Tab-separated table of C-alpha atoms in Angstrom:
chain	number	residue	atom	x	y	z
L	1	UNK	CA	0.578	33.548	-16.306
L	2	UNK	CA	-1.307	36.005	-14.105
L	3	UNK	CA	-1.900	35.081	-10.492
L	4	UNK	CA	-5.428	33.843	-9.896
L	5	UNK	CA	-6.615	34.355	-6.328
L	6	UNK	CA	-7.538	31.363	-4.185
L	7	UNK	CA	-9.755	31.102	-1.131
L	8	UNK	CA	-10.444	28.121	1.122
L	9	UNK	CA	-13.569	27.631	3.206
L	10	UNK	CA	-13.306	24.991	5.945
L	11	UNK	CA	-16.593	23.773	7.394
L	12	UNK	CA	-16.159	23.104	11.124
L	13	UNK	CA	-19.553	23.855	12.646
L	14	UNK	CA	-20.603	20.249	13.261
L	15	UNK	CA	-21.475	19.407	16.861
L	16	UNK	CA	-20.145	15.872	16.619
L	17	UNK	CA	-23.020	14.396	18.616
L	18	UNK	CA	-21.841	10.828	18.019
L	19	UNK	CA	-18.470	11.677	19.544
L	20	UNK	CA	-20.212	12.120	22.913
L	21	UNK	CA	-17.688	14.776	23.897
L	22	UNK	CA	-17.582	18.275	25.389
L	23	UNK	CA	-14.738	19.019	22.963
L	24	UNK	CA	-15.803	20.240	19.492
L	25	UNK	CA	-15.359	17.434	17.012
L	26	UNK	CA	-12.730	19.146	14.856
L	27	UNK	CA	-10.482	19.679	17.908
L	28	UNK	CA	-10.074	15.967	18.565
L	29	UNK	CA	-6.470	15.095	17.836
L	30	UNK	CA	-4.964	12.810	15.237
L	31	UNK	CA	-1.210	12.176	15.525
L	32	UNK	CA	-0.991	14.923	18.124
L	33	UNK	CA	-2.716	17.674	16.105
L	34	UNK	CA	-6.405	18.738	16.067
L	35	UNK	CA	-8.194	17.502	12.964
L	36	UNK	CA	-8.870	21.024	11.749
L	37	UNK	CA	-5.162	21.748	12.207
L	38	UNK	CA	-4.346	19.036	9.668
L	39	UNK	CA	-6.750	20.596	7.184
L	40	UNK	CA	-5.241	24.038	7.735
L	41	UNK	CA	-1.731	22.633	7.280
L	42	UNK	CA	-2.723	21.171	3.901
L	43	UNK	CA	-4.418	24.424	2.878
L	44	UNK	CA	-1.418	26.518	3.891
L	45	UNK	CA	0.789	24.801	1.316
L	46	UNK	CA	-1.387	26.348	-1.426
L	47	UNK	CA	-0.623	29.866	-0.169
L	48	UNK	CA	-4.282	30.956	-0.430
L	49	UNK	CA	-5.301	34.597	-0.407
L	50	UNK	CA	-8.184	33.949	2.006
L	51	UNK	CA	-9.028	31.211	4.499
L	52	UNK	CA	-12.353	31.181	6.339
L	53	UNK	CA	-13.327	28.610	8.967
L	54	UNK	CA	-17.068	28.212	9.530
L	55	UNK	CA	-17.942	27.392	13.140
L	56	UNK	CA	-21.077	26.971	15.195
L	57	UNK	CA	-22.339	29.303	17.915
L	58	UNK	CA	-20.207	29.303	21.063
L	59	UNK	CA	-17.264	27.522	19.424
L	60	UNK	CA	-14.723	29.963	20.831
L	61	UNK	CA	-12.238	27.136	21.355
L	62	UNK	CA	-12.294	26.341	17.629
L	63	UNK	CA	-11.869	30.017	16.751
L	64	UNK	CA	-8.852	30.164	19.078
L	65	UNK	CA	-7.370	26.981	17.607
L	66	UNK	CA	-7.545	28.238	14.004
L	67	UNK	CA	-6.372	31.799	14.716
L	68	UNK	CA	-5.161	33.957	13.041
L	69	UNK	CA	-7.505	32.694	10.337
L	70	UNK	CA	-10.936	34.355	10.593
L	71	UNK	CA	-14.110	32.485	11.447
L	72	UNK	CA	-17.702	32.868	10.327
L	73	UNK	CA	-20.617	31.572	12.395
L	74	UNK	CA	-23.339	29.301	11.032
L	75	UNK	CA	-26.006	30.141	13.590
L	76	UNK	CA	-28.264	27.188	12.757
L	77	UNK	CA	-27.191	23.879	11.288
L	78	UNK	CA	-29.201	23.891	8.084
L	79	UNK	CA	-26.919	21.962	5.781
L	80	UNK	CA	-23.599	22.289	4.006
L	81	UNK	CA	-24.685	24.905	1.469
L	82	UNK	CA	-25.954	27.062	4.312
L	83	UNK	CA	-22.586	26.627	6.060
L	84	UNK	CA	-20.745	27.942	3.000
L	85	UNK	CA	-23.178	30.854	2.812
L	86	UNK	CA	-22.084	31.813	6.321
L	87	UNK	CA	-18.646	32.594	4.874
L	88	UNK	CA	-19.981	34.868	2.126
L	89	UNK	CA	-19.594	38.013	4.202
L	90	UNK	CA	-15.842	37.445	4.494
L	91	UNK	CA	-15.523	36.664	0.776
L	92	UNK	CA	-17.647	39.475	-0.590
L	93	UNK	CA	-16.540	40.439	-4.090
L	94	UNK	CA	-14.120	37.526	-4.395
L	95	UNK	CA	-13.913	36.179	-7.952
L	96	UNK	CA	-11.007	33.740	-7.732
L	97	UNK	CA	-11.204	30.014	-7.058
L	98	UNK	CA	-12.716	28.663	-3.851
L	99	UNK	CA	-12.091	25.256	-2.299
L	100	UNK	CA	-14.632	23.973	0.229
L	101	UNK	CA	-13.197	21.487	2.737
L	102	UNK	CA	-14.318	19.781	5.930
L	103	UNK	CA	-12.624	20.182	9.300
L	104	UNK	CA	-13.333	16.547	10.182
L	105	UNK	CA	-11.553	15.152	7.099
L	106	UNK	CA	-7.935	15.501	8.232
L	107	UNK	CA	-6.083	13.220	5.802
L	108	UNK	CA	-6.560	15.154	2.557
L	109	UNK	CA	-3.171	15.926	1.021
L	110	UNK	CA	-1.827	19.124	-0.552
L	111	UNK	CA	-1.403	17.264	-3.852
L	112	UNK	CA	-5.110	16.491	-3.970
L	113	UNK	CA	-6.016	20.100	-3.225
L	114	UNK	CA	-3.687	21.261	-5.984
L	115	UNK	CA	-5.345	18.804	-8.368
L	116	UNK	CA	-8.733	20.330	-7.526
L	117	UNK	CA	-7.449	23.814	-8.296
L	118	UNK	CA	-5.808	22.715	-11.537
L	119	UNK	CA	-9.026	21.009	-12.661
L	120	UNK	CA	-10.999	24.158	-11.891
L	121	UNK	CA	-8.621	26.172	-14.068
L	122	UNK	CA	-8.629	23.822	-17.059
L	123	UNK	CA	-9.755	25.011	-20.497
L	124	UNK	CA	-13.327	23.724	-20.093
L	125	UNK	CA	-13.726	26.265	-17.258
L	126	UNK	CA	-15.939	24.134	-14.969
L	127	UNK	CA	-18.038	26.087	-12.488
L	128	UNK	CA	-17.728	23.261	-9.957
L	129	UNK	CA	-15.147	20.516	-9.477
L	130	UNK	CA	-16.102	17.691	-7.115
L	131	UNK	CA	-13.622	15.373	-5.409
L	132	UNK	CA	-14.480	11.757	-6.074
L	133	UNK	CA	-13.260	8.396	-4.810
L	134	UNK	CA	-13.695	4.697	-5.531
L	135	UNK	CA	-14.017	2.893	-2.183
L	136	UNK	CA	-13.902	-0.888	-2.005
L	137	UNK	CA	-17.490	-0.809	-0.768
L	138	UNK	CA	-19.387	2.138	-2.264
L	139	UNK	CA	-22.259	1.422	0.119
L	140	UNK	CA	-24.540	4.400	0.696
L	141	UNK	CA	-22.224	7.070	-0.716
L	142	UNK	CA	-23.655	9.470	-3.263
L	143	UNK	CA	-22.713	8.518	-6.814
L	144	UNK	CA	-21.011	10.821	-9.309
L	145	UNK	CA	-22.646	10.386	-12.706
L	146	UNK	CA	-20.549	11.420	-15.672
L	147	UNK	CA	-21.775	12.454	-19.111
L	148	UNK	CA	-20.530	11.225	-22.477
L	149	UNK	CA	-17.805	13.882	-22.515
L	150	UNK	CA	-16.425	12.740	-19.139
L	151	UNK	CA	-17.756	15.764	-17.308
L	152	UNK	CA	-19.799	15.553	-14.123
L	153	UNK	CA	-23.508	15.506	-14.920
L	154	UNK	CA	-25.024	15.061	-11.463
L	155	UNK	CA	-24.600	13.777	-7.928
L	156	UNK	CA	-27.211	11.186	-7.006
L	157	UNK	CA	-27.770	10.242	-3.368
L	158	UNK	CA	-27.875	6.493	-2.846
L	159	UNK	CA	-31.517	6.410	-1.752
L	160	UNK	CA	-32.550	8.283	-4.883
L	161	UNK	CA	-30.322	6.307	-7.260
L	162	UNK	CA	-31.549	3.767	-9.805
L	163	UNK	CA	-30.037	0.296	-9.916
L	164	UNK	CA	-27.886	1.404	-12.844
L	165	UNK	CA	-26.667	4.462	-10.924
L	166	UNK	CA	-25.971	2.412	-7.796
L	167	UNK	CA	-23.681	0.217	-9.889
L	168	UNK	CA	-21.428	3.249	-10.475
L	169	UNK	CA	-18.280	2.998	-8.325
L	170	UNK	CA	-17.278	6.680	-8.473
L	171	UNK	CA	-18.526	8.256	-5.257
L	172	UNK	CA	-18.777	11.746	-3.804
L	173	UNK	CA	-15.946	12.546	-1.360
L	174	UNK	CA	-17.424	15.905	-0.354
L	175	UNK	CA	-14.721	18.449	-1.194
L	176	UNK	CA	-15.398	20.919	-4.009
L	177	UNK	CA	-13.692	23.681	-5.924
L	178	UNK	CA	-15.719	26.592	-7.320
L	179	UNK	CA	-15.264	29.455	-9.695
L	180	UNK	CA	-15.822	32.259	-7.199
L	181	UNK	CA	-17.440	34.477	-9.819
L	182	UNK	CA	-20.272	31.932	-10.144
L	183	UNK	CA	-20.246	30.340	-6.685
L	184	UNK	CA	-22.336	32.948	-4.889
L	185	UNK	CA	-25.248	32.637	-7.326
L	186	UNK	CA	-25.012	28.853	-7.502
L	187	UNK	CA	-25.061	28.344	-3.739
L	188	UNK	CA	-27.644	31.093	-3.346
L	189	UNK	CA	-29.945	29.081	-5.623
L	190	UNK	CA	-29.822	25.935	-3.486
L	191	UNK	CA	-33.211	25.216	-1.908
L	192	UNK	CA	-34.312	23.066	1.005
L	193	UNK	CA	-37.148	21.088	-0.528
L	194	UNK	CA	-36.116	17.768	0.995
L	195	UNK	CA	-36.967	15.524	3.919
L	196	UNK	CA	-34.680	17.374	6.342
L	197	UNK	CA	-35.404	20.889	5.016
L	198	UNK	CA	-31.647	21.420	4.708
L	199	UNK	CA	-29.560	23.160	2.052
L	200	UNK	CA	-27.252	20.606	0.466
L	201	UNK	CA	-24.054	21.696	-1.265
L	202	UNK	CA	-24.302	18.734	-3.646
L	203	UNK	CA	-27.314	20.388	-5.310
L	204	UNK	CA	-25.030	22.973	-6.952
L	205	UNK	CA	-23.958	20.469	-9.608
L	206	UNK	CA	-27.500	20.026	-10.889
L	207	UNK	CA	-28.096	23.797	-10.730
L	208	UNK	CA	-24.905	24.470	-12.695
L	209	UNK	CA	-25.688	21.867	-15.356
L	210	UNK	CA	-29.202	23.236	-15.857
L	211	UNK	CA	-27.588	26.613	-16.510
L	212	UNK	CA	-25.305	25.067	-19.111
L	213	UNK	CA	-22.155	25.258	-16.975
L	214	UNK	CA	-19.541	22.507	-17.072
L	215	UNK	CA	-18.732	20.491	-13.945
L	216	UNK	CA	-15.784	18.145	-13.429
L	217	UNK	CA	-14.416	15.424	-11.141
L	218	UNK	CA	-10.993	14.814	-9.604
L	219	UNK	CA	-10.354	11.432	-8.007
L	220	UNK	CA	-8.561	10.864	-4.693
L	221	UNK	CA	-7.601	7.756	-2.767
L	222	UNK	CA	-10.421	6.771	-0.391
L	223	UNK	CA	-7.988	6.825	2.562
L	224	UNK	CA	-7.506	10.578	2.070
L	225	UNK	CA	-11.148	11.506	2.486
L	226	UNK	CA	-12.250	9.470	5.486
L	227	UNK	CA	-14.431	11.684	7.660
L	228	UNK	CA	-14.761	11.400	11.420
L	229	UNK	CA	-18.124	11.267	13.151
L	230	UNK	CA	-17.436	8.832	15.990
L	231	UNK	CA	-14.640	7.677	18.279
L	232	UNK	CA	-14.307	4.505	16.229
L	233	UNK	CA	-13.822	6.539	13.052
L	234	UNK	CA	-11.318	8.749	14.883
L	235	UNK	CA	-9.325	5.631	15.746
L	236	UNK	CA	-9.499	4.474	12.118
L	237	UNK	CA	-8.184	7.825	10.866
L	238	UNK	CA	-5.406	7.665	13.469
L	239	UNK	CA	-4.440	4.259	12.137
L	240	UNK	CA	-4.375	5.509	8.546
L	241	UNK	CA	-2.257	8.542	9.396
L	242	UNK	CA	0.158	6.496	11.506
L	243	UNK	CA	0.679	4.218	8.533
L	244	UNK	CA	1.470	7.255	6.373
L	245	UNK	CA	3.855	8.763	8.942
L	246	UNK	CA	5.686	5.482	9.542
L	247	UNK	CA	6.215	4.938	5.825
L	248	UNK	CA	7.570	8.480	5.439
L	249	UNK	CA	9.976	7.944	8.342
L	250	UNK	CA	11.272	4.685	6.870
L	251	UNK	CA	11.492	6.170	3.375
L	252	UNK	CA	13.697	8.909	4.857
L	253	UNK	CA	16.185	6.464	6.375
L	254	UNK	CA	14.874	5.477	9.827
L	255	UNK	CA	14.395	1.873	10.926
L	256	UNK	CA	11.209	1.064	12.826
L	257	UNK	CA	11.683	-2.475	14.093
L	258	UNK	CA	7.953	-2.938	14.663
L	259	UNK	CA	6.183	-0.134	12.793
L	260	UNK	CA	2.715	-1.121	13.970
L	261	UNK	CA	3.652	-0.538	17.623
L	262	UNK	CA	5.425	2.790	17.012
L	263	UNK	CA	3.291	5.930	17.538
L	264	UNK	CA	4.458	9.087	15.764
L	265	UNK	CA	3.187	12.650	15.919
L	266	UNK	CA	2.699	14.625	12.747
L	267	UNK	CA	5.755	16.768	13.568
L	268	UNK	CA	8.083	13.917	14.596
L	269	UNK	CA	11.428	14.221	12.814
L	270	UNK	CA	13.713	11.171	12.692
L	271	UNK	CA	17.213	11.428	11.197
L	272	UNK	CA	19.073	8.963	9.002
L	273	UNK	CA	19.967	5.580	10.471
L	274	UNK	CA	17.815	6.112	13.538
L	275	UNK	CA	16.660	2.783	14.985
L	276	UNK	CA	13.405	2.734	16.960
L	277	UNK	CA	12.489	-0.318	19.019
L	278	UNK	CA	8.970	-1.657	19.526
L	279	UNK	CA	6.406	0.181	21.620
L	280	UNK	CA	7.849	3.707	21.427
L	281	UNK	CA	5.617	6.795	21.662
L	282	UNK	CA	6.590	10.107	20.088
L	283	UNK	CA	4.485	13.000	21.342
L	284	UNK	CA	4.489	16.450	19.808
L	285	UNK	CA	7.745	18.291	19.220
L	286	UNK	CA	10.322	15.491	18.966
L	287	UNK	CA	13.401	15.867	16.757
L	288	UNK	CA	15.924	13.032	16.588
L	289	UNK	CA	19.350	13.362	14.978
L	290	UNK	CA	21.198	10.819	12.871
L	291	UNK	CA	22.363	7.438	14.190
L	292	UNK	CA	20.315	7.563	17.379
L	293	UNK	CA	19.096	4.311	18.908
L	294	UNK	CA	15.808	4.425	20.795
L	295	UNK	CA	15.286	1.126	22.532
L	296	UNK	CA	11.854	-0.394	23.223
L	297	UNK	CA	9.040	1.234	25.190
L	298	UNK	CA	10.259	4.814	25.460
L	299	UNK	CA	7.985	7.851	25.765
L	300	UNK	CA	9.233	11.108	24.238
L	301	UNK	CA	7.591	14.526	24.034
L	302	UNK	CA	8.985	17.984	23.335
L	303	UNK	CA	12.551	16.659	23.019
L	304	UNK	CA	15.660	17.180	20.895
L	305	UNK	CA	18.087	14.270	20.660
L	306	UNK	CA	21.435	14.783	18.952
L	307	UNK	CA	23.355	12.280	16.855
L	308	UNK	CA	24.702	9.042	18.280
L	309	UNK	CA	22.667	9.055	21.482
L	310	UNK	CA	21.236	5.846	22.949
L	311	UNK	CA	17.866	6.074	24.705
L	312	UNK	CA	16.095	3.449	26.795
L	313	UNK	CA	14.647	0.981	27.088
L	314	UNK	CA	11.756	2.320	29.188
L	315	UNK	CA	13.019	5.904	29.246
L	316	UNK	CA	10.776	8.961	29.536
L	317	UNK	CA	11.935	12.226	27.987
L	318	UNK	CA	9.624	15.128	28.813
L	319	UNK	CA	9.295	18.612	27.308
L	320	UNK	CA	12.445	20.691	27.402
L	321	UNK	CA	14.855	17.762	27.402
L	322	UNK	CA	17.887	18.369	25.195
L	323	UNK	CA	19.989	15.260	24.750
L	324	UNK	CA	23.470	15.894	23.366
L	325	UNK	CA	25.604	13.789	21.045
L	326	UNK	CA	26.534	10.263	22.203
L	327	UNK	CA	24.576	10.593	25.453
L	328	UNK	CA	23.250	7.427	27.106
L	329	UNK	CA	19.847	7.623	28.809
L	330	UNK	CA	18.999	4.188	30.152
L	331	UNK	CA	16.122	2.216	31.587
L	332	UNK	CA	13.649	3.956	33.873
L	333	UNK	CA	15.357	7.328	33.530
L	334	UNK	CA	13.179	10.445	33.327
L	335	UNK	CA	14.505	13.748	31.982
L	336	UNK	CA	12.514	16.995	32.059
L	337	UNK	CA	13.589	20.525	31.083
L	338	UNK	CA	17.238	19.551	31.256
L	339	UNK	CA	20.299	19.714	29.023
L	340	UNK	CA	22.414	16.563	28.935
L	341	UNK	CA	25.703	17.419	27.255
L	342	UNK	CA	27.847	15.307	24.944
L	343	UNK	CA	28.836	11.869	26.157
L	344	UNK	CA	27.098	12.084	29.544
L	345	UNK	CA	25.464	8.945	30.944
L	346	UNK	CA	22.455	8.267	33.146
L	347	UNK	CA	21.966	4.568	32.661
L	348	UNK	CA	19.352	3.551	35.210
L	349	UNK	CA	16.582	4.586	37.599
L	350	UNK	CA	17.202	8.337	37.649
L	351	UNK	CA	15.215	11.584	37.611
L	352	UNK	CA	16.876	14.647	36.070
L	353	UNK	CA	14.681	17.742	36.068
L	354	UNK	CA	15.487	21.442	35.621
L	355	UNK	CA	19.174	20.688	35.290
L	356	UNK	CA	22.329	20.748	33.217
L	357	UNK	CA	24.518	17.675	33.098
L	358	UNK	CA	27.960	18.459	31.732
L	359	UNK	CA	29.825	16.578	29.053
L	360	UNK	CA	30.898	13.021	30.006
L	361	UNK	CA	29.402	13.258	33.484
L	362	UNK	CA	28.132	9.992	34.958
L	363	UNK	CA	24.881	9.860	36.923
L	364	UNK	CA	24.577	6.757	39.100
L	365	UNK	CA	21.474	4.625	39.529
L	366	UNK	CA	18.799	6.083	41.781
L	367	UNK	CA	20.012	9.698	41.560
L	368	UNK	CA	17.357	12.386	41.914
L	369	UNK	CA	17.567	16.111	41.273
L	370	UNK	CA	15.218	17.468	43.927
L	371	UNK	CA	13.975	20.419	41.890
L	372	UNK	CA	10.678	21.349	43.572
L	373	UNK	CA	10.046	22.448	47.147
L	374	UNK	CA	6.283	22.694	46.767
L	375	UNK	CA	6.444	26.304	45.593
L	376	UNK	CA	9.443	26.894	43.325
L	377	UNK	CA	11.323	24.945	40.664
L	378	UNK	CA	15.104	25.287	41.114
L	379	UNK	CA	18.011	24.173	38.953
L	380	UNK	CA	20.830	21.712	39.443
L	381	UNK	CA	24.089	22.243	37.568
L	382	UNK	CA	26.402	19.238	37.224
L	383	UNK	CA	29.792	19.958	35.692
L	384	UNK	CA	31.663	18.183	32.953
L	385	UNK	CA	33.204	14.882	33.990
L	386	UNK	CA	31.456	14.825	37.370
L	387	UNK	CA	30.570	11.466	38.928
L	388	UNK	CA	27.378	11.186	40.972
L	389	UNK	CA	27.254	8.032	43.060
L	390	UNK	CA	24.199	5.816	43.173
L	391	UNK	CA	21.145	6.757	45.237
L	392	UNK	CA	22.164	10.395	45.658
L	393	UNK	CA	19.747	13.279	46.128
L	394	UNK	CA	20.858	16.656	44.769
L	395	UNK	CA	18.719	19.313	46.470
L	396	UNK	CA	18.358	22.289	44.133
L	397	UNK	CA	19.496	24.940	43.755
L	398	UNK	CA	22.895	23.302	43.846
L	399	UNK	CA	26.091	23.200	41.764
L	400	UNK	CA	28.380	20.202	41.340
L	401	UNK	CA	31.680	21.373	39.866
L	402	UNK	CA	33.603	19.904	36.955
L	403	UNK	CA	35.230	16.593	37.802
L	404	UNK	CA	33.680	16.443	41.285
L	405	UNK	CA	32.609	13.157	42.848
L	406	UNK	CA	29.535	12.688	45.018
L	407	UNK	CA	29.649	9.578	47.171
L	408	UNK	CA	26.842	7.059	46.840
L	409	UNK	CA	23.840	7.669	49.057
L	410	UNK	CA	24.624	11.358	49.624
L	411	UNK	CA	22.099	14.152	50.115
L	412	UNK	CA	23.842	17.203	48.658
L	413	UNK	CA	22.534	20.638	49.614
L	414	UNK	CA	25.579	22.861	49.065
L	415	UNK	CA	27.976	23.600	46.212
L	416	UNK	CA	30.604	20.946	45.529
L	417	UNK	CA	33.745	22.505	44.132
L	418	UNK	CA	35.463	21.227	41.014
L	419	UNK	CA	37.437	18.010	41.588
L	420	UNK	CA	36.202	17.753	45.195
L	421	UNK	CA	34.678	14.701	46.883
L	422	UNK	CA	31.365	15.210	48.691
L	423	UNK	CA	30.006	12.585	51.057
L	424	UNK	CA	26.821	13.504	52.868
L	425	UNK	CA	25.417	10.478	54.664
L	426	UNK	CA	25.310	9.007	58.137
L	427	UNK	CA	28.562	7.386	59.252
L	428	UNK	CA	28.629	3.596	59.320
L	429	UNK	CA	28.907	1.834	62.676
L	430	UNK	CA	29.961	-1.805	63.122
L	431	UNK	CA	28.929	-3.995	66.081
L	432	UNK	CA	30.839	-7.281	65.924
L	433	UNK	CA	28.770	-10.415	66.612
L	434	UNK	CA	25.528	-8.459	67.113
L	435	UNK	CA	23.617	-10.280	64.357
L	436	UNK	CA	24.481	-13.716	65.772
L	437	UNK	CA	23.400	-12.713	69.295
L	438	UNK	CA	20.161	-11.265	67.893
L	439	UNK	CA	19.256	-14.507	66.133
L	440	UNK	CA	20.043	-16.609	69.208
L	441	UNK	CA	17.871	-14.405	71.419
L	442	UNK	CA	14.923	-14.642	69.020
L	443	UNK	CA	15.278	-18.408	68.763
L	444	UNK	CA	15.275	-18.745	72.557
L	445	UNK	CA	12.140	-16.581	72.850
L	446	UNK	CA	10.394	-18.752	70.241
L	447	UNK	CA	11.374	-21.959	72.083
L	448	UNK	CA	9.982	-20.704	75.416
L	449	UNK	CA	6.626	-19.930	73.802
L	450	UNK	CA	6.484	-23.438	72.399
């Protein structure tokens, strides 16, 4: 079967007034990724020949976010058909199939997009395929009215619908697939004779049917086509996507003890037999190997954790942390831009930044790698099998050799050779009986005042 070209047009020019934000609406994040990024990720799986993102004037940040895909500018917001027209210049002469999507509808799946394309290419050769849904409460959605042959006859807006039409449960979800050879004329014929003087993309169905062209419907789950126009709707979409991501993680062999309190990013990767405690947050760029335990209330971002490690509770792993096999990172430990090698332990109250911790080294409670002098970040290198006593400060740049021991409470500023002991603290002095004499003196002073 010959390859039929495919183009995707993503409408992202909306100002998002109800968001009350300086950030363009489609750049608000869901599961760590801008909404338009989710749409592009779904589109990419179809391997389209062309992708065009339609933006509004001055939306340079959106253009940068969707690069290298080209953008077209809708200079005035005059409706959805007008927005698609803005992309015509970049699609001139295109006669393949065209999907029109929305940058603020981030949950649509690749399977649904493929179904749209397949419906467009069916034997009846529909000029337009509309994505439909059956929400629990159809409310004010436009209704999709089918003809006796099961084809799409028209889209009726709720306010214009009869009682019989309002009883229809099949509603317009917004996305469409077009035959590119007919799309330009169809959309070019859309007028603006309506209350808002806007050009509505939904009018193409009526125009196509009047010309004797077939139109069709593909149904999707309502949860896939939830659009975002407010912060409350953004939160609802976040909730829906988190549910999807959590299910996928559990289906792939991870245990989430309390799924509802676990926040995942769209690129979170959890291995088999991973156990995640309640209240954990996975920011962007986290990969977790098999058999890792992440105890409650940990925050992870930009991290790789190898198999068998134990993290938390209350640990923070920041970008650049690489946690080796069987490592223990305990409560109130923060790791940033550091490699912790196999079997090493930092079990409590520690900061490790810009460092390497060698295999099976032990980092005592309260240890700090002092990596920043106000101007420059410097590295600390701790050798394999080293033991760092509690409440030590390692002032970078500094090297602790393999098997070395640093005495508790030390401030280390120079290299400690392998297998050496370093103690860098004030010497202890003992004054026998001093505490008793001190108390007696204070008691006498108190008695005289009385």
